[in-house]
Structure formats: structure tokens, C-alpha cells
PDB file of C-alpha atoms in Angstrom:
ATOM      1  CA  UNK A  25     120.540 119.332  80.406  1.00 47.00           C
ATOM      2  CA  UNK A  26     118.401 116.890  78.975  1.00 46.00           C
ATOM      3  CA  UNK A  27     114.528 116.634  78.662  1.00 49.00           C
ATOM      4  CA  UNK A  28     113.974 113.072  79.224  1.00 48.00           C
ATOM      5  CA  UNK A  29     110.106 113.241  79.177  1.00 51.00           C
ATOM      6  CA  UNK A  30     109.726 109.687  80.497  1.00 48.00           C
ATOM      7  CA  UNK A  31     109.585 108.462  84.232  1.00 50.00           C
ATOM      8  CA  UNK A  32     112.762 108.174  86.004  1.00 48.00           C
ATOM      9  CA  UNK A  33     112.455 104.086  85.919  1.00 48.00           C
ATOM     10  CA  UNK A  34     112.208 104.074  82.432  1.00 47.00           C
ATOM     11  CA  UNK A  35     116.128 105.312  82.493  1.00 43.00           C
ATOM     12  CA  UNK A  36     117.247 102.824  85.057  1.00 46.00           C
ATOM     13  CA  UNK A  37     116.714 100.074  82.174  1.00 49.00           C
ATOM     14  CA  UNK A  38     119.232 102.307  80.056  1.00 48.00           C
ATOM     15  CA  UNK A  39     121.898 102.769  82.604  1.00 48.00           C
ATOM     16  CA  UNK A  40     124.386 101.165  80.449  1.00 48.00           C
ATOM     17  CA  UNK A  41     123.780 103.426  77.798  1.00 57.00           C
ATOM     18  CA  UNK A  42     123.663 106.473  79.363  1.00 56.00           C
ATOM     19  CA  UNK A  43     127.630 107.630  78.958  1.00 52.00           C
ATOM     20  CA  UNK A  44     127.486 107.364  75.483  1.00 59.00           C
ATOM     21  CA  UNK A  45     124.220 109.019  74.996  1.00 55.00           C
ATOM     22  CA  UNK A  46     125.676 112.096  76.940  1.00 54.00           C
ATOM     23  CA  UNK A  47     129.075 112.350  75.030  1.00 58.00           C
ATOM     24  CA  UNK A  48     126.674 112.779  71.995  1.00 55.00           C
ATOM     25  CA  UNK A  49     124.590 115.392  73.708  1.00 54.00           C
ATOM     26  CA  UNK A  50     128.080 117.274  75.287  1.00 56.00           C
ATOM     27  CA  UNK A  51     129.908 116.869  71.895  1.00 60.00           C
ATOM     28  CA  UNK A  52     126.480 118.727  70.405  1.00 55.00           C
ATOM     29  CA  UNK A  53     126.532 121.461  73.101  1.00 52.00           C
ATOM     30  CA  UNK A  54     130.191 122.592  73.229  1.00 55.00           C
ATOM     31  CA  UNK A  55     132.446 119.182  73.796  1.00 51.00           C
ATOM     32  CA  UNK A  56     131.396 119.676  77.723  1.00 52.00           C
ATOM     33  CA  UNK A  57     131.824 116.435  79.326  1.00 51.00           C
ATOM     34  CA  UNK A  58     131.850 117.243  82.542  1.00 55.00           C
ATOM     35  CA  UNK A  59     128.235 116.013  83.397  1.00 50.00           C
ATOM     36  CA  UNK A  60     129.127 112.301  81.477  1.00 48.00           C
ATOM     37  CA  UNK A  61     132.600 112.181  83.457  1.00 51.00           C
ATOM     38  CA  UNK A  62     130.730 112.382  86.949  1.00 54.00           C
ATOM     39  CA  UNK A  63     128.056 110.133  85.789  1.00 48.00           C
ATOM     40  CA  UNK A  64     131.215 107.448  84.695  1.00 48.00           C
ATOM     41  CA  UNK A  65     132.542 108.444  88.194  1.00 51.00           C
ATOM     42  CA  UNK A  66     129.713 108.146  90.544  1.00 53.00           C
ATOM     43  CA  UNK A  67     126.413 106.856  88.480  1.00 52.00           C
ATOM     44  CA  UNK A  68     124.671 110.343  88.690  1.00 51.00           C
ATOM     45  CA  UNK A  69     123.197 112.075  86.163  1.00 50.00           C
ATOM     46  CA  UNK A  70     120.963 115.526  86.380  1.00 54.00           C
ATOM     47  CA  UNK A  71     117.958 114.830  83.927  1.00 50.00           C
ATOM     48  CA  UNK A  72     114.316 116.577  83.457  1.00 50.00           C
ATOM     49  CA  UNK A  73     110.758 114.449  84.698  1.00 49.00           C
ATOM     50  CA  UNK A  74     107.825 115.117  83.458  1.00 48.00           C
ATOM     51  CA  UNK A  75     104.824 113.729  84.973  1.00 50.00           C
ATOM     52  CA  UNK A  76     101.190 113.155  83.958  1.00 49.00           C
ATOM     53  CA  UNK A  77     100.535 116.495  85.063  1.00 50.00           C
ATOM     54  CA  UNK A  78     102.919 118.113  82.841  1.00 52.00           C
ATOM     55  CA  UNK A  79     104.951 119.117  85.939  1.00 54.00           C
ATOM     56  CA  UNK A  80     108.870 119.660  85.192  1.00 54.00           C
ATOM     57  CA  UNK A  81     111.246 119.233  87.755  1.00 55.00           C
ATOM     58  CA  UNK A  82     114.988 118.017  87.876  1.00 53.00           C
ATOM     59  CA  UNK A  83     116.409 115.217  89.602  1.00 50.00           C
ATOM     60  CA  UNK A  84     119.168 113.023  90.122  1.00 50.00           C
ATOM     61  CA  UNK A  85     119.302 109.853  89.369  1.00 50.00           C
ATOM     62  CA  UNK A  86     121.959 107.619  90.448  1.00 55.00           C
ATOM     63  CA  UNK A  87     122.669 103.999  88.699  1.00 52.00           C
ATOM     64  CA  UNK A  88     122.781 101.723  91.191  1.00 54.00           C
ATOM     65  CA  UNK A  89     125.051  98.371  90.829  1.00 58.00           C
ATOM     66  CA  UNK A  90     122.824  95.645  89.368  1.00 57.00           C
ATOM     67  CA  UNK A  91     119.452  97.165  89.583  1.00 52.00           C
ATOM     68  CA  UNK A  92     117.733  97.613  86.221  1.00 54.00           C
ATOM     69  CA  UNK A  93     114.279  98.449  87.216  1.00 55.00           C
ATOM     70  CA  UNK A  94     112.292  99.476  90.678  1.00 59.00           C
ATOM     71  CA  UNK A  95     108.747  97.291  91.179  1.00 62.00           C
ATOM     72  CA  UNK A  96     106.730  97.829  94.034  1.00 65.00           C
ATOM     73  CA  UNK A  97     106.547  94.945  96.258  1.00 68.00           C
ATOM     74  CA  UNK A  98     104.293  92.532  95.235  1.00 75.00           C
ATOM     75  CA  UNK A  99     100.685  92.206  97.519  1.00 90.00           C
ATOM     76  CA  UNK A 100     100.321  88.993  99.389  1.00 95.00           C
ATOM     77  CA  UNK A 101      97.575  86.568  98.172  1.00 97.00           C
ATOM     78  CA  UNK A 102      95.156  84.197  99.981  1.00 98.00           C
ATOM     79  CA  UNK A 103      93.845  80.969  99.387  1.00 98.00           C
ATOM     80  CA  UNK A 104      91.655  78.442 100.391  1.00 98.00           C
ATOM     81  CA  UNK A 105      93.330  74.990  99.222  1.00 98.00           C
ATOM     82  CA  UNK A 106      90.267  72.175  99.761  1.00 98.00           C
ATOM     83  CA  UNK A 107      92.012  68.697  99.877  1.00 97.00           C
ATOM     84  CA  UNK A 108      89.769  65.276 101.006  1.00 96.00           C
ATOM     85  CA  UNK A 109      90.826  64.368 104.301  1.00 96.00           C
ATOM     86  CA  UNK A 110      90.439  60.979 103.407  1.00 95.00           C
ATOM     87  CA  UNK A 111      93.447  60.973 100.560  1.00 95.00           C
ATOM     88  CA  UNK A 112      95.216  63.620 102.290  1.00 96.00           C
ATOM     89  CA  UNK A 113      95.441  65.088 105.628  1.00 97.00           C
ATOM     90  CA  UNK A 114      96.945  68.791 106.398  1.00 98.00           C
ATOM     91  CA  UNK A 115      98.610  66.943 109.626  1.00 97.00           C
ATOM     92  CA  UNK A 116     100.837  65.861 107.098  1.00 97.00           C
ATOM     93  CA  UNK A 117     102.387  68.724 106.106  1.00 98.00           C
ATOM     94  CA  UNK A 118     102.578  69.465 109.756  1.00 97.00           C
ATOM     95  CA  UNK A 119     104.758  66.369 110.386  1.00 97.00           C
ATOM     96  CA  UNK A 120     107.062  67.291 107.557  1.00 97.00           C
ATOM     97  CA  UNK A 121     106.947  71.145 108.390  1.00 97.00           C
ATOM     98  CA  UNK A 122     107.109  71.745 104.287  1.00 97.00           C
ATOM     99  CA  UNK A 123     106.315  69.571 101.213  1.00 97.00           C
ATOM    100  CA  UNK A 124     105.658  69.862  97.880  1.00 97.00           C
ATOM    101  CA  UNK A 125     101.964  69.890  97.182  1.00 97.00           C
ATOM    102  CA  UNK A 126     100.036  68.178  94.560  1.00 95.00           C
ATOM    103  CA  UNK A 127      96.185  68.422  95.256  1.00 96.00           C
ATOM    104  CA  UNK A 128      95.622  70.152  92.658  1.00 95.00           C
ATOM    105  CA  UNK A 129      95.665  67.151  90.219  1.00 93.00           C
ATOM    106  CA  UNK A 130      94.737  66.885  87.040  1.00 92.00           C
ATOM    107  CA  UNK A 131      91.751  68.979  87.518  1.00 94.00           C
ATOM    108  CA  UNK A 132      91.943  72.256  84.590  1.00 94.00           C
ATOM    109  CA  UNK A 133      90.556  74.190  86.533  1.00 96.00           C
ATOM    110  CA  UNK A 134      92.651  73.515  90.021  1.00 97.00           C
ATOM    111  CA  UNK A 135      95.758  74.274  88.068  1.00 96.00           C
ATOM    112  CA  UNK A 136      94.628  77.486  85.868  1.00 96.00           C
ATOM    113  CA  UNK A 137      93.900  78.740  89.937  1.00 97.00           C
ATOM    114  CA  UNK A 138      97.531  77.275  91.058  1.00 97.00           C
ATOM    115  CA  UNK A 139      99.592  79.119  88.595  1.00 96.00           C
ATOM    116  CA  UNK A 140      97.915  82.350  89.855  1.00 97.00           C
ATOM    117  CA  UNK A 141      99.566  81.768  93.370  1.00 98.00           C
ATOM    118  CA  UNK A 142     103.175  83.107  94.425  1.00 97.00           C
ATOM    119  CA  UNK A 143     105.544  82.582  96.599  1.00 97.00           C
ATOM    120  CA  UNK A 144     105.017  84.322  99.744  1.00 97.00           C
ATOM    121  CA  UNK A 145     100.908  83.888  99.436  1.00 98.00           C
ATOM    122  CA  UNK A 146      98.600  82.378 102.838  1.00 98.00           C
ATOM    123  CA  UNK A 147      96.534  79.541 102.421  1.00 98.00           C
ATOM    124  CA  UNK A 148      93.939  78.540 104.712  1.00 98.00           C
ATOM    125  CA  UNK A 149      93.761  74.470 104.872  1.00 98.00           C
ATOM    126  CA  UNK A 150      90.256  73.048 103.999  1.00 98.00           C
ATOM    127  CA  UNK A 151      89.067  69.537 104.744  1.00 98.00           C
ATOM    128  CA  UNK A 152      85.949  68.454 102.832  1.00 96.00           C
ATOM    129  CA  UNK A 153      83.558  66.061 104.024  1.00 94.00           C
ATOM    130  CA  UNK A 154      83.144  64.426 106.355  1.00 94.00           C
ATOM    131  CA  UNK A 155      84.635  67.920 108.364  1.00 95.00           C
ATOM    132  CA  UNK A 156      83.998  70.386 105.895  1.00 96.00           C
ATOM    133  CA  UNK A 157      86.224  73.030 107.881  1.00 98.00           C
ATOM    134  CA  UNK A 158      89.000  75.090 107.938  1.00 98.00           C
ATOM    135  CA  UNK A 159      91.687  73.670 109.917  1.00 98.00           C
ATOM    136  CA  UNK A 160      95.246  75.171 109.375  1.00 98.00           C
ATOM    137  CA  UNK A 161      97.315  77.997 107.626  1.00 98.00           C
ATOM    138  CA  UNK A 162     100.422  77.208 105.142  1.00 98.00           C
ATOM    139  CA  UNK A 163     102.582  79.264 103.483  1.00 98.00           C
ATOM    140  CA  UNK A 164     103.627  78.993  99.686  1.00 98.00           C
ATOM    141  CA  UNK A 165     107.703  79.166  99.777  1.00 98.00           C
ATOM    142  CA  UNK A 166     107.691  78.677  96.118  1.00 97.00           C
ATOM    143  CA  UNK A 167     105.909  79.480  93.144  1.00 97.00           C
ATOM    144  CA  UNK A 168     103.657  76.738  91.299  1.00 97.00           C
ATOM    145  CA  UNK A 169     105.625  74.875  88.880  1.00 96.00           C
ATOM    146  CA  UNK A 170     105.189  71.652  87.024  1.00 95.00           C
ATOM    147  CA  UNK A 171     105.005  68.400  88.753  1.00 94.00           C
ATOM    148  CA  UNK A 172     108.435  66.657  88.822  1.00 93.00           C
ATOM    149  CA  UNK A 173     107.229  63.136  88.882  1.00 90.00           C
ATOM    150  CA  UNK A 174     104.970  63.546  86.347  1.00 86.00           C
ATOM    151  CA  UNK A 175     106.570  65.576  83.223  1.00 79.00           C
ATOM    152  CA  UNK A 176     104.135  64.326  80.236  1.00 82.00           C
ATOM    153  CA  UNK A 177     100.799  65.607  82.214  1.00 81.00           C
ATOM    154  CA  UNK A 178     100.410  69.227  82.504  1.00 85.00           C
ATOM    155  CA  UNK A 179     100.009  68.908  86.403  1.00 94.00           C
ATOM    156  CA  UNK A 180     101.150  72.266  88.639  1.00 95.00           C
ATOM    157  CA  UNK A 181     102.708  71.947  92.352  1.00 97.00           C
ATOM    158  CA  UNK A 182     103.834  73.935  94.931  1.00 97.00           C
ATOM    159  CA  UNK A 183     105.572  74.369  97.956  1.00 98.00           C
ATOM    160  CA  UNK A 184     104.206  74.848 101.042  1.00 98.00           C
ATOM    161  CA  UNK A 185     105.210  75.862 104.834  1.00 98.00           C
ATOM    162  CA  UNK A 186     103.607  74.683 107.642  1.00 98.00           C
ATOM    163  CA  UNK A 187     102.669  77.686 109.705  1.00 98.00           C
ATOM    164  CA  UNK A 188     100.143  76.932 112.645  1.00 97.00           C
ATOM    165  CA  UNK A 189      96.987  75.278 113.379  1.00 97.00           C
ATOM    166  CA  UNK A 190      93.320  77.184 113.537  1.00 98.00           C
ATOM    167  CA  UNK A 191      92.677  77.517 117.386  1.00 97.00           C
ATOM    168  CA  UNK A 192      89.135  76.620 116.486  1.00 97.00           C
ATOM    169  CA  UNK A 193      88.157  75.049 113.008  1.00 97.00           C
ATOM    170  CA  UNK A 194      86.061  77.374 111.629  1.00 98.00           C
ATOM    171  CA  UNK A 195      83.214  75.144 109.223  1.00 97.00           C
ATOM    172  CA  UNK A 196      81.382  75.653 106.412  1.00 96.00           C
ATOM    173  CA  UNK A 197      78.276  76.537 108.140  1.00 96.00           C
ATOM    174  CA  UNK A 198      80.375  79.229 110.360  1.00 97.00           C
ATOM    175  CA  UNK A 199      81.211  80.750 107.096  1.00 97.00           C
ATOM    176  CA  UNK A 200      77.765  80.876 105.423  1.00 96.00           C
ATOM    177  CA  UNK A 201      76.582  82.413 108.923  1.00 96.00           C
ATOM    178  CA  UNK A 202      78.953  85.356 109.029  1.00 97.00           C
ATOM    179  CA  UNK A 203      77.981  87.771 106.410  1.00 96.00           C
ATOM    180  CA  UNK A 204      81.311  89.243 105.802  1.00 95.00           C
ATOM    181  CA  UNK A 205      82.563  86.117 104.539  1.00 96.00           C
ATOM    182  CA  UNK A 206      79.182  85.199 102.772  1.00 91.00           C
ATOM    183  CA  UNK A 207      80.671  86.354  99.006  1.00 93.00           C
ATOM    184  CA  UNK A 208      83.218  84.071  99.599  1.00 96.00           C
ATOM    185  CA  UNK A 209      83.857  82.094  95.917  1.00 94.00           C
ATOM    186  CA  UNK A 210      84.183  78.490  97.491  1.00 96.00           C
ATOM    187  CA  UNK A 211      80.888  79.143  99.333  1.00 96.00           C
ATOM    188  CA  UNK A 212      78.889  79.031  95.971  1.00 93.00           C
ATOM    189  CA  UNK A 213      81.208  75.852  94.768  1.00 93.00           C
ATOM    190  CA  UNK A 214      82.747  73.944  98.030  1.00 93.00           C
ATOM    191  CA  UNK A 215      83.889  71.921  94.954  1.00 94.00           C
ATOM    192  CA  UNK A 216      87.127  74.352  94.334  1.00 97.00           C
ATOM    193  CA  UNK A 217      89.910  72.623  95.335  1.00 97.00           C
ATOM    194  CA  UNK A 218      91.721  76.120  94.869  1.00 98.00           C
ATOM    195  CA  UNK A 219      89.782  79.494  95.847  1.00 97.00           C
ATOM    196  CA  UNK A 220      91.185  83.485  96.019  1.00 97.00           C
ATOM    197  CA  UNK A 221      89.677  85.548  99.148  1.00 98.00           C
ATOM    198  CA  UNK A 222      90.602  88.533  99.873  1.00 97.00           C
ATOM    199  CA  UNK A 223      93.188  90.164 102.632  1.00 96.00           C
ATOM    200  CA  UNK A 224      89.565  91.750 104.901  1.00 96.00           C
ATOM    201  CA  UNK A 225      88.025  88.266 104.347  1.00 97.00           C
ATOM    202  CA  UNK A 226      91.229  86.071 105.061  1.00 97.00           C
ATOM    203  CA  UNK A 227      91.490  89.162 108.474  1.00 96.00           C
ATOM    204  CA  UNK A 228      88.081  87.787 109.707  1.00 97.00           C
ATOM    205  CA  UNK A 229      88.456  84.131 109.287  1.00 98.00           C
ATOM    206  CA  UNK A 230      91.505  84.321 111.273  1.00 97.00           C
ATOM    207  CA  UNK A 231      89.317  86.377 114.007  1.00 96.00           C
ATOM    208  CA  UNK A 232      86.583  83.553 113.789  1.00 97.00           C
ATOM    209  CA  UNK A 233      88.854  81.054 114.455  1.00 97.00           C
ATOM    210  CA  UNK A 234      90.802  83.057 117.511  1.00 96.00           C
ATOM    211  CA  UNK A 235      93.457  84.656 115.947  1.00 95.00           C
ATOM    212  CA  UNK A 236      93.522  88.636 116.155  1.00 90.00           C
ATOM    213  CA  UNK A 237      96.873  90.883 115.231  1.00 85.00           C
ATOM    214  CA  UNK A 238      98.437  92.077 118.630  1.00 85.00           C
ATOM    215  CA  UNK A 239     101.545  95.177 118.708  1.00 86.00           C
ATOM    216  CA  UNK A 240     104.416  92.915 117.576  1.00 83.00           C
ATOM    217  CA  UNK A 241     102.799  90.134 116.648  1.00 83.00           C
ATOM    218  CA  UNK A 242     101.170  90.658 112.967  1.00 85.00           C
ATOM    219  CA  UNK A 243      98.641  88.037 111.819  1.00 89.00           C
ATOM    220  CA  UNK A 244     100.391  84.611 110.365  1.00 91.00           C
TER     221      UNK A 244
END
């Protein structure tokens, strides 16, 4: 049996390979091919993990039909997108249900934020003055790409889903009241159009504004 000394994963990306690799092993062992037949068979081979701790153990691993690698699932993100209510209104993506968003503009730093995002990600919907408040959530359905309509700039856009209205519009003084939410990065610069919270601080918002997680009902 062989010692792979690498993480099972690592073989996953070799499956391919694996039933030549162990003819040359059984042809230097005695011409046994019985393990590389089953593996041909049935995609399971016996190998040898080590881990960090130097602990050996054996396990199967079994090739499974198009998978090349195992990634965890990737963690949601939040956002605050800030958009002038005067150009652009977040009712509008509520009459359309989904569109594809372009407030980022040609601002650098807007779109070195945008490319961050990913499909999947929660956005709370910001109106600057004259509300300065929080007013909706979206969801991104798609990740940041570059603007169709205008290929020569390097502008970014993405989709976004209409989810459901803040109860209460929570506003910028709200926010700088409630300490939780007071290291917030778009506090220091309500000029982000773009700005990262995290999951505890995106939690609260939502429970300033009237929206708590119930059994069977998980936050939007």
C-alpha cells in the first residue's frame, strides 16, 4: 500500500492518473493488480494520510464522477451599497425585482470594493442625502463583471435581487448611536459608495430595523 503523505484532496486532482500510477507500484511489488483493477472497477483506492500531526491512518478514497477537488462552501458577504436617491432610487430595483447594477461608476475605488463581492453576498440599500438611511436588502445573483454597455472604461456591475424592504429605515444617526455598529467602515466615510460589514454587524442592523431570525425563518 502506498504512503501518499499528502491530504486526501490533493489525490482527487490526480484521479485520472491514479490506474497507471498503481500498475507501476503492483508491477514493482509482485505484478499484483488486484488493488488497480477495483480502483478501474469502482473508483476506490486504499492509500496512507498523514496529517500535520504526523498521525498515519488508512482510508479509502473513492473518485467520484466529475469532481476534481472538495472546497468548503464559500462564507456569505455583506455590503452596504450607498447610491444618491436623487439619480437612483432602490424602489427601482423593487419594480423590476432584479437588474443589473451600475452605481459603482467610474469611481477606482467603488470598483476595487465591487470585484470583492460574490454571488450569493447581502447588501443593505443606502440612500444618501437628503435620507441618509438604510432602506432595503438585495441580493447579488451574480458576480461583478464588466459593464456591457460600456467595454472601453474599466467600469464593474452586478446583479442584484430584490429581497424585501427595512420595516423601519434605520439612519445614519441610528447607526452612530448603537455602539455595536459604531466601527462600521462607511461610518468614518458615508462617502463609500461600496462598504464590507460583517455577518454580527449586518445581524444587528437587521434587529434595529425589526427583523430578528425566528425557527424556520432564517434572516434574509
Amino acid at each position: 500500500m502506498p504512503d501518499c503523505g499528502f491530504p486526501a484532496p490533493y489525490f482527487l486532482k490526480l484521479a485520472s492518473n491514479w490506474c497507471r500510477f498503481y500498475q507501476l507500484w503492483a508491477n514493482s511489488h509482485g505484478g499484483n493488480l488486484r488493488e488497480c483493477t477495483n480502483f478501474c472497477k469502482t473508483g476506490e483506492v486504499p492509500c496512507i494520510v498523514s496529517d500535520r500531526l504526523k498521525t498515519r491512518r488508512t482510508i479509502i478514497i473513492r473518485r467520484l464522477p466529475g469532481l476534481t477537488t472538495i472546497r468548503p462552501p464559500a462564507k456569505r458577504g455583506y455590503w452596504i451599497f450607498s447610491v444618491n436617491p436623487h439619480h437612483y432610487h432602490w424602489d427601482t430595483l423593487f419594480v423590476k425585482g432584479k437588474e443589473m447594477w451600475r452605481g459603482a461608476g467610474t469611481r477606482a475605488d467603488a470598483n476595487r470594493a465591487l470585484k470583492q463581492v460574490r454571488k450569493g453576498d447581502r447588501v443593505l440599500c443606502y440612500h444618501s442625502a437628503p435620507e441618509r438611511a438604510l432602506y432595503a436588502i438585495a441580493e447579488v445573483t451574480r458576480d461583478p463583471y464588466p459593464d456591457p454597455h460600456d467595454r472601453e472604461s474599466k467600469m464593474m456591475v452586478a446583479d442584484l435581487r430584490a429581497m424585501e424592504r427595512l420595516p423601519r429605515q434605520i439612519t445614519l444617526d441610528d447607526l452612530r448611536e448603537n455602539a455595536s455598529v459604531r466601527k462600521v467602515k462607511f461610518l468614518k466615510s458615508v462617502r463609500l459608495i461600496i462598504s464590507q460589514i460583517t455577518e454580527e454587524e449586518y445581524q444587528e442592523i437587521l434587529r434595529m430595523a425589526g427583523i430578528v431570525a425566528t425557527p424556520g425563518l432564517p434572516l434574509p
